[in-house]
PDB file of N, CA and C in Angstrom:
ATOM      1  N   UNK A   5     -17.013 -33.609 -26.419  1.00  0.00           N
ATOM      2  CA  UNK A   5     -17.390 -33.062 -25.126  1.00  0.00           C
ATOM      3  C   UNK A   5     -18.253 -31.828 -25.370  1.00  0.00           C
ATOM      4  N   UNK A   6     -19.325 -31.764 -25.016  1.00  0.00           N
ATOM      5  CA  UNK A   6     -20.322 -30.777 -25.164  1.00  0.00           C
ATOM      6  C   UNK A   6     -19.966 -29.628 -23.932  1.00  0.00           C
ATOM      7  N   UNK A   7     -20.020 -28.615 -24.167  1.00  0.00           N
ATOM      8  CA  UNK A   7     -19.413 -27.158 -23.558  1.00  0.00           C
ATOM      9  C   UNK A   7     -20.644 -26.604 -22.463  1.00  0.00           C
ATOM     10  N   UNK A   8     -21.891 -26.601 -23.346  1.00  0.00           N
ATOM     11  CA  UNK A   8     -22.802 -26.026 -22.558  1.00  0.00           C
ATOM     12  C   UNK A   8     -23.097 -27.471 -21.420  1.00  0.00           C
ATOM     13  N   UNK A   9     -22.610 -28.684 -21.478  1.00  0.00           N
ATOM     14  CA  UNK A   9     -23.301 -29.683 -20.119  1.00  0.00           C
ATOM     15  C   UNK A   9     -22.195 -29.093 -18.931  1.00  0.00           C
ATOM     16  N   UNK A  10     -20.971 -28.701 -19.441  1.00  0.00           N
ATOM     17  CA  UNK A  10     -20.170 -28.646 -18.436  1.00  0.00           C
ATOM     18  C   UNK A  10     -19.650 -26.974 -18.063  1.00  0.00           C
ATOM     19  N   UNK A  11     -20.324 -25.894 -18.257  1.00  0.00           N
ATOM     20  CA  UNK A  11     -20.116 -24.777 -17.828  1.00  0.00           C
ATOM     21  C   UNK A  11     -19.830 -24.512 -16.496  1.00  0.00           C
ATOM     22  N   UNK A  12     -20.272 -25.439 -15.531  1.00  0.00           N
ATOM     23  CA  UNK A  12     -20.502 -24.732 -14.152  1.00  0.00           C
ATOM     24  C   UNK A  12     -18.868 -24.878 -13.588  1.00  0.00           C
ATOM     25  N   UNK A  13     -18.466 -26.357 -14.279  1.00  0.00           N
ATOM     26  CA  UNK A  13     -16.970 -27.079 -14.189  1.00  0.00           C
ATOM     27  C   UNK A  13     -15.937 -25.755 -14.893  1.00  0.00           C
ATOM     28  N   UNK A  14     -16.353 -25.738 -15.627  1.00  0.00           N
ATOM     29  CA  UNK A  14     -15.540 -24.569 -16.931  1.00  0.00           C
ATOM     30  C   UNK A  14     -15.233 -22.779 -15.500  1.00  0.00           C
ATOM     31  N   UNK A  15     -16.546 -22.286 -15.111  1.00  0.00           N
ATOM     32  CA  UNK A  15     -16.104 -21.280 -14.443  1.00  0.00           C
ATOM     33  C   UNK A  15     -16.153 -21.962 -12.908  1.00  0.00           C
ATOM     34  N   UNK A  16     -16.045 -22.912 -12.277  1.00  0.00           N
ATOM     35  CA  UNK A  16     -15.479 -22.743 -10.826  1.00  0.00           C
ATOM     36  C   UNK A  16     -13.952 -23.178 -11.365  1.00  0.00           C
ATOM     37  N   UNK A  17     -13.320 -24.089 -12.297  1.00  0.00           N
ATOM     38  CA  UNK A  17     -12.287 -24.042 -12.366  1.00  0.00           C
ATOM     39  C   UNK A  17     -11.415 -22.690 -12.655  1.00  0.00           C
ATOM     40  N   UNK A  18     -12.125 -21.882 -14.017  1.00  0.00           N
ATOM     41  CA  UNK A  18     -11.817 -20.365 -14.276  1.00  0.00           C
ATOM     42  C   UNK A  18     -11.651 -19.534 -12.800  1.00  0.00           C
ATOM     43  N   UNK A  19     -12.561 -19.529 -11.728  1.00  0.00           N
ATOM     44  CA  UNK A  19     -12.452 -18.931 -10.359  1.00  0.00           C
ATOM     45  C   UNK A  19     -11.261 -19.414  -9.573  1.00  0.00           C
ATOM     46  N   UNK A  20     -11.151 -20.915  -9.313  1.00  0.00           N
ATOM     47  CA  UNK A  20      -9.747 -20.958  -9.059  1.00  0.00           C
ATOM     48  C   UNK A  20      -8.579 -20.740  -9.228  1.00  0.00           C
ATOM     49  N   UNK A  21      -8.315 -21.014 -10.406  1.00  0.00           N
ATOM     50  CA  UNK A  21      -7.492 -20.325 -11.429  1.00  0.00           C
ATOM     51  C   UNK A  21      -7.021 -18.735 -11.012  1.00  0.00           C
ATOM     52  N   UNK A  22      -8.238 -18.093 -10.781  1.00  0.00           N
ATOM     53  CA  UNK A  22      -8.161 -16.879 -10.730  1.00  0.00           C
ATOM     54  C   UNK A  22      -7.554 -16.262  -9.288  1.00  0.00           C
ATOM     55  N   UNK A  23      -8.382 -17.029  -8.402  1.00  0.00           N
ATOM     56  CA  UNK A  23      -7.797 -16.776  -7.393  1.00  0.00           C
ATOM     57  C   UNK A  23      -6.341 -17.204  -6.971  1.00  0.00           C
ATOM     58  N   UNK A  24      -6.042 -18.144  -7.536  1.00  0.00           N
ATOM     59  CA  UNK A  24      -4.436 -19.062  -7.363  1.00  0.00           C
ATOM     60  C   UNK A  24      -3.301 -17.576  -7.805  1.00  0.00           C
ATOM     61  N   UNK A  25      -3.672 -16.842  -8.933  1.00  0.00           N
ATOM     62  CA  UNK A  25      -3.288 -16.570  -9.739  1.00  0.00           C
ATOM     63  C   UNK A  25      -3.149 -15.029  -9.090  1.00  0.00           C
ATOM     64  N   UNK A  26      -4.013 -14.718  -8.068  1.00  0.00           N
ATOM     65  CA  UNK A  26      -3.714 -13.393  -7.399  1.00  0.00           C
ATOM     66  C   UNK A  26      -3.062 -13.842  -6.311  1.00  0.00           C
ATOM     67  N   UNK A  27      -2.983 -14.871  -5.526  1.00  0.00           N
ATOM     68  CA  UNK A  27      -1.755 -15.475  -4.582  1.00  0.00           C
ATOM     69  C   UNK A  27      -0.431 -15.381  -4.903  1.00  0.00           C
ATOM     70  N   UNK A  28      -0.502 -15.504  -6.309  1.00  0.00           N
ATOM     71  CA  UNK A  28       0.920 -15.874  -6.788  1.00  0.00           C
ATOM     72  C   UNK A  28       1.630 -14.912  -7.303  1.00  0.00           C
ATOM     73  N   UNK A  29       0.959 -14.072  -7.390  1.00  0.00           N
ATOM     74  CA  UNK A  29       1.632 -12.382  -7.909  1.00  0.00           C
ATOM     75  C   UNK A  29       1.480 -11.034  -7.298  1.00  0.00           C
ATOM     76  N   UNK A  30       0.934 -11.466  -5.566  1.00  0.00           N
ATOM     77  CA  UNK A  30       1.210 -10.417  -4.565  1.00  0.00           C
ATOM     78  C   UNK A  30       2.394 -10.231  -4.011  1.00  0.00           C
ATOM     79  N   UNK A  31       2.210  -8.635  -4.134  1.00  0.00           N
ATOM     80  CA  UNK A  31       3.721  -8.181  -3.764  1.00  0.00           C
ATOM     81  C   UNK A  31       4.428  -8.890  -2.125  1.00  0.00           C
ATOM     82  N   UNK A  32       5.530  -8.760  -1.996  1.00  0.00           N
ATOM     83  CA  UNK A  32       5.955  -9.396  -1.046  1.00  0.00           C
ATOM     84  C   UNK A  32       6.096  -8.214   0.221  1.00  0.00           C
ATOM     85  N   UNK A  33       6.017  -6.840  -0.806  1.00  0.00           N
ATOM     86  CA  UNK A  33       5.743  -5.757   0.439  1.00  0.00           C
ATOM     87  C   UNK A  33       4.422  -5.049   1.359  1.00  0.00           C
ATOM     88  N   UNK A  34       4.617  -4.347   2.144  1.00  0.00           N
ATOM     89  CA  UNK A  34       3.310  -4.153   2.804  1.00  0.00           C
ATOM     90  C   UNK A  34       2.690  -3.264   1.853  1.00  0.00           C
ATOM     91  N   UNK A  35       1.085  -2.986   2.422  1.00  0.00           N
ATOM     92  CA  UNK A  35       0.270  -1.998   1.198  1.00  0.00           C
ATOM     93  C   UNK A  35       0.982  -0.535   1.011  1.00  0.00           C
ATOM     94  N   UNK A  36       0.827  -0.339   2.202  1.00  0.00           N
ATOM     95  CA  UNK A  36       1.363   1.083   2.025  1.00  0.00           C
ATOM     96  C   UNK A  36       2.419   1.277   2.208  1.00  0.00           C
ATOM     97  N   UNK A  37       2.708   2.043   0.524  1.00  0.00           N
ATOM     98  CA  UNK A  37       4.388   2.224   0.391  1.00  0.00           C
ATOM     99  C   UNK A  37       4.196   3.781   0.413  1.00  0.00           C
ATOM    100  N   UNK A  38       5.305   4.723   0.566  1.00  0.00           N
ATOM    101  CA  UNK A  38       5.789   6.281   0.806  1.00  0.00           C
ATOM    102  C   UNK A  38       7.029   6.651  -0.077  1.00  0.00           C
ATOM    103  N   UNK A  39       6.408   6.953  -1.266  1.00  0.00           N
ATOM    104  CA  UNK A  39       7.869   7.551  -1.984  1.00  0.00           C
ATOM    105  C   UNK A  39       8.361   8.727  -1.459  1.00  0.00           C
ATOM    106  N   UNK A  40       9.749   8.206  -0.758  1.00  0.00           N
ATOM    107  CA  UNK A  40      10.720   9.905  -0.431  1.00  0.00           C
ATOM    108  C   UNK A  40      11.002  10.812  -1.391  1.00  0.00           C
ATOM    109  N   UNK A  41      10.581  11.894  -0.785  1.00  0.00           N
ATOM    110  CA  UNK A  41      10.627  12.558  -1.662  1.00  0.00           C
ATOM    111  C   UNK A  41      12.382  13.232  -1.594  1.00  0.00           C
ATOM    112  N   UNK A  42      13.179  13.187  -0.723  1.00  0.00           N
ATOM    113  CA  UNK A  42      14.788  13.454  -0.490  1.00  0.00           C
ATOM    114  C   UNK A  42      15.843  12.372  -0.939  1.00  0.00           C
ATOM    115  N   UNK A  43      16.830  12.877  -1.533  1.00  0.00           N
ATOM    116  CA  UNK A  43      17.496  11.855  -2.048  1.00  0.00           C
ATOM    117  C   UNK A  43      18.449  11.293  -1.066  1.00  0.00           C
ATOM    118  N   UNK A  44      18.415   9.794  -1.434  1.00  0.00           N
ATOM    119  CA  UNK A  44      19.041   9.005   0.016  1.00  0.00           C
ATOM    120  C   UNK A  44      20.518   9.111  -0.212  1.00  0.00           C
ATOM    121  N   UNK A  45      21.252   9.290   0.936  1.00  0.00           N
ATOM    122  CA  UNK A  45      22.835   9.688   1.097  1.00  0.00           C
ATOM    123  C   UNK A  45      23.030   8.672   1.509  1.00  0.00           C
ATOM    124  N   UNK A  46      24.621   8.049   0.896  1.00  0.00           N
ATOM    125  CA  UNK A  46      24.788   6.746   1.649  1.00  0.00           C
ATOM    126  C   UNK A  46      25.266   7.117   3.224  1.00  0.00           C
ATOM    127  N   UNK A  47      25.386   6.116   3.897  1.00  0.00           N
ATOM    128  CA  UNK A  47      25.821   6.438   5.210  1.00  0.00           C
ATOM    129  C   UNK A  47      27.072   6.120   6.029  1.00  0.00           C
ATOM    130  N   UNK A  48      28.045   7.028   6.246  1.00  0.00           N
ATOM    131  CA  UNK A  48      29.019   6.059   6.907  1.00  0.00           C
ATOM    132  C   UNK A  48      29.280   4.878   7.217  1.00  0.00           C
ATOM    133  N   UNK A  49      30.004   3.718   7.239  1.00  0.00           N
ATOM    134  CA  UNK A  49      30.075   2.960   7.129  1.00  0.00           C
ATOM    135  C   UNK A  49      30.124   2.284   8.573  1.00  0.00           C
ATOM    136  N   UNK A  50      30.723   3.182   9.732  1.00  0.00           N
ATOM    137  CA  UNK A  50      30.611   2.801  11.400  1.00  0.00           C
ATOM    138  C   UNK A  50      29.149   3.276  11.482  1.00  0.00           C
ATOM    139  N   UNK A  51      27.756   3.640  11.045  1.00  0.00           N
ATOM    140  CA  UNK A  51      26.715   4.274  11.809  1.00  0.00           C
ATOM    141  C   UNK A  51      25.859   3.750  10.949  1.00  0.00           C
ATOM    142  N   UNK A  52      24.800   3.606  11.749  1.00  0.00           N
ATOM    143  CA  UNK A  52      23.503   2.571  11.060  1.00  0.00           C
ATOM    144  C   UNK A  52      23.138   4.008  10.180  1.00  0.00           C
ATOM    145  N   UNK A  53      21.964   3.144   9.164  1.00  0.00           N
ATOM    146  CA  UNK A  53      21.724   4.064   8.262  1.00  0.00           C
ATOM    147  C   UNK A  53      20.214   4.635   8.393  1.00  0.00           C
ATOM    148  N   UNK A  54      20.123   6.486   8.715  1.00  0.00           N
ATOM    149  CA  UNK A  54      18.763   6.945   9.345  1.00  0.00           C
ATOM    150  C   UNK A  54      17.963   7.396   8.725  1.00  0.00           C
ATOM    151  N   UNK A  55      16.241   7.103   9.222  1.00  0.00           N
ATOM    152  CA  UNK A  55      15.628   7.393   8.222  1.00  0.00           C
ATOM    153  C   UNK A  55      15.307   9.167   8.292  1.00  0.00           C
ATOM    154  N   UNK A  56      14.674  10.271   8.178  1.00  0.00           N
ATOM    155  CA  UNK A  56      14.626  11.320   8.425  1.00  0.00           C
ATOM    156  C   UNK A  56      13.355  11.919   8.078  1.00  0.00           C
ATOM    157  N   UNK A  57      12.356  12.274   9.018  1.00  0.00           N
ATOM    158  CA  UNK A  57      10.768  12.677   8.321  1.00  0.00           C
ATOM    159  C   UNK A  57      11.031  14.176   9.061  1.00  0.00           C
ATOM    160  N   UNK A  58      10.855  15.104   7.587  1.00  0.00           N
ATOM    161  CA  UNK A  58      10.450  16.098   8.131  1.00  0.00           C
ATOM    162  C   UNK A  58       8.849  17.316   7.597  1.00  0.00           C
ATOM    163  N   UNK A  59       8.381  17.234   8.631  1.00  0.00           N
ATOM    164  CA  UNK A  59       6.765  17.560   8.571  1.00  0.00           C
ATOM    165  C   UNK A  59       6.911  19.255   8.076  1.00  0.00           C
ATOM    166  N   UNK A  60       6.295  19.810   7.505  1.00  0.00           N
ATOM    167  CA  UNK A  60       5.899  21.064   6.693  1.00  0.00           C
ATOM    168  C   UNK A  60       4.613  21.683   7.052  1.00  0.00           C
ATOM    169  N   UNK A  61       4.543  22.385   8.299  1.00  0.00           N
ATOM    170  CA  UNK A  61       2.839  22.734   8.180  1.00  0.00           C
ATOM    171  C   UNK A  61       2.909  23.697   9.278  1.00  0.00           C
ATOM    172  N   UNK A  62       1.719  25.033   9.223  1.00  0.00           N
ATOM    173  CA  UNK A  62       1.733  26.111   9.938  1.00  0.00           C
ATOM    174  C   UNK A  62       1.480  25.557  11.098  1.00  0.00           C
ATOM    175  N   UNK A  63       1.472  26.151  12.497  1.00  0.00           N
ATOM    176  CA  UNK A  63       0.735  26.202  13.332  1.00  0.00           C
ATOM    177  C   UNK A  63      -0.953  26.465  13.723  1.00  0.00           C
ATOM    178  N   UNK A  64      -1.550  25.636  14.359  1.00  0.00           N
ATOM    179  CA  UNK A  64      -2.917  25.723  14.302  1.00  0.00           C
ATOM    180  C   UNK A  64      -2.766  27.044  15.504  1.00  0.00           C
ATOM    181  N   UNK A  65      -3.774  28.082  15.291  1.00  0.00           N
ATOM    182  CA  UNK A  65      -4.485  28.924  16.127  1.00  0.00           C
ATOM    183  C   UNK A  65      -5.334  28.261  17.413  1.00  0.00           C
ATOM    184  N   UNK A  66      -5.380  28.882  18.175  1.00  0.00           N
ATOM    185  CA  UNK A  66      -5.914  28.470  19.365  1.00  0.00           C
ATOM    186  C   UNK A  66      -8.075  28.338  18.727  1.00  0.00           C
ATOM    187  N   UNK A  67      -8.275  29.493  18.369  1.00  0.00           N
ATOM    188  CA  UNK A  67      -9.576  28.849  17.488  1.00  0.00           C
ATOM    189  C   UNK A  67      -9.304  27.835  16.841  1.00  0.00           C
ATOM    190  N   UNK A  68      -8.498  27.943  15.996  1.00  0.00           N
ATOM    191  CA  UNK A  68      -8.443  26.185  15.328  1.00  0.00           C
ATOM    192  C   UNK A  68      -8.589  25.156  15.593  1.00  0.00           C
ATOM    193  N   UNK A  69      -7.835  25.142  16.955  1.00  0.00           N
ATOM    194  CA  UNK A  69      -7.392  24.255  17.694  1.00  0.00           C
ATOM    195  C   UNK A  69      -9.239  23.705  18.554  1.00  0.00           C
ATOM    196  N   UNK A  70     -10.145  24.794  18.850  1.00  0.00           N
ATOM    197  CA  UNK A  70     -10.774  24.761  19.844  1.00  0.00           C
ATOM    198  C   UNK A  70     -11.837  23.965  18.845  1.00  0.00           C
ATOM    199  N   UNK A  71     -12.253  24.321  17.446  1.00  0.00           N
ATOM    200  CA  UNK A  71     -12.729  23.978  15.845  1.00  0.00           C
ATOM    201  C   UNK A  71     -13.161  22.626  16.357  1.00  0.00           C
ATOM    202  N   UNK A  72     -11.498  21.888  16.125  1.00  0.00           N
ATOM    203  CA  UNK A  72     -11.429  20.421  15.934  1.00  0.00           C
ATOM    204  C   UNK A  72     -11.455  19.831  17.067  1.00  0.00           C
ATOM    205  N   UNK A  73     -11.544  20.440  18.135  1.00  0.00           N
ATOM    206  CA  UNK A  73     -11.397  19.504  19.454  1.00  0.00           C
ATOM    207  C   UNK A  73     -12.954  19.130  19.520  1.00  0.00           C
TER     208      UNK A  73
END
């Protein structure tokens, strides 16, 4: 079997391949993941378990504020 008659066969199969092959090893989670940075406490066992975001940041100034509007 001569290599160079059948190249075009050689990379659309290589492309499938390739693509099959990123189907088959995507994560099952969404893109964007958020590592916590707080360590998780388990939770009572009567009460669902909560998530907790807490934001860190000065207050904008009324110039600031007027800046970005």
């Amino acid at each position: 079997m001569n290599v160079a008659k059948n190249m075009e066969v050689i990379a659309v199969a290589a492309a499938i391949l390739l693509g099959a092959s990123c189907y088959a090893t995507a994560p099952a989670a969404p893109a964007l993941q958020v590592a916590s940075s707080t360590a998780t406490l388990a939770a009572p066992a009567d009460t669902a378990a909560m998530h907790v975001v807490v934001v860190k940041a000065k207050r904008l100034s009324v110039t600031e504020k007027a800046r970005f509007a």
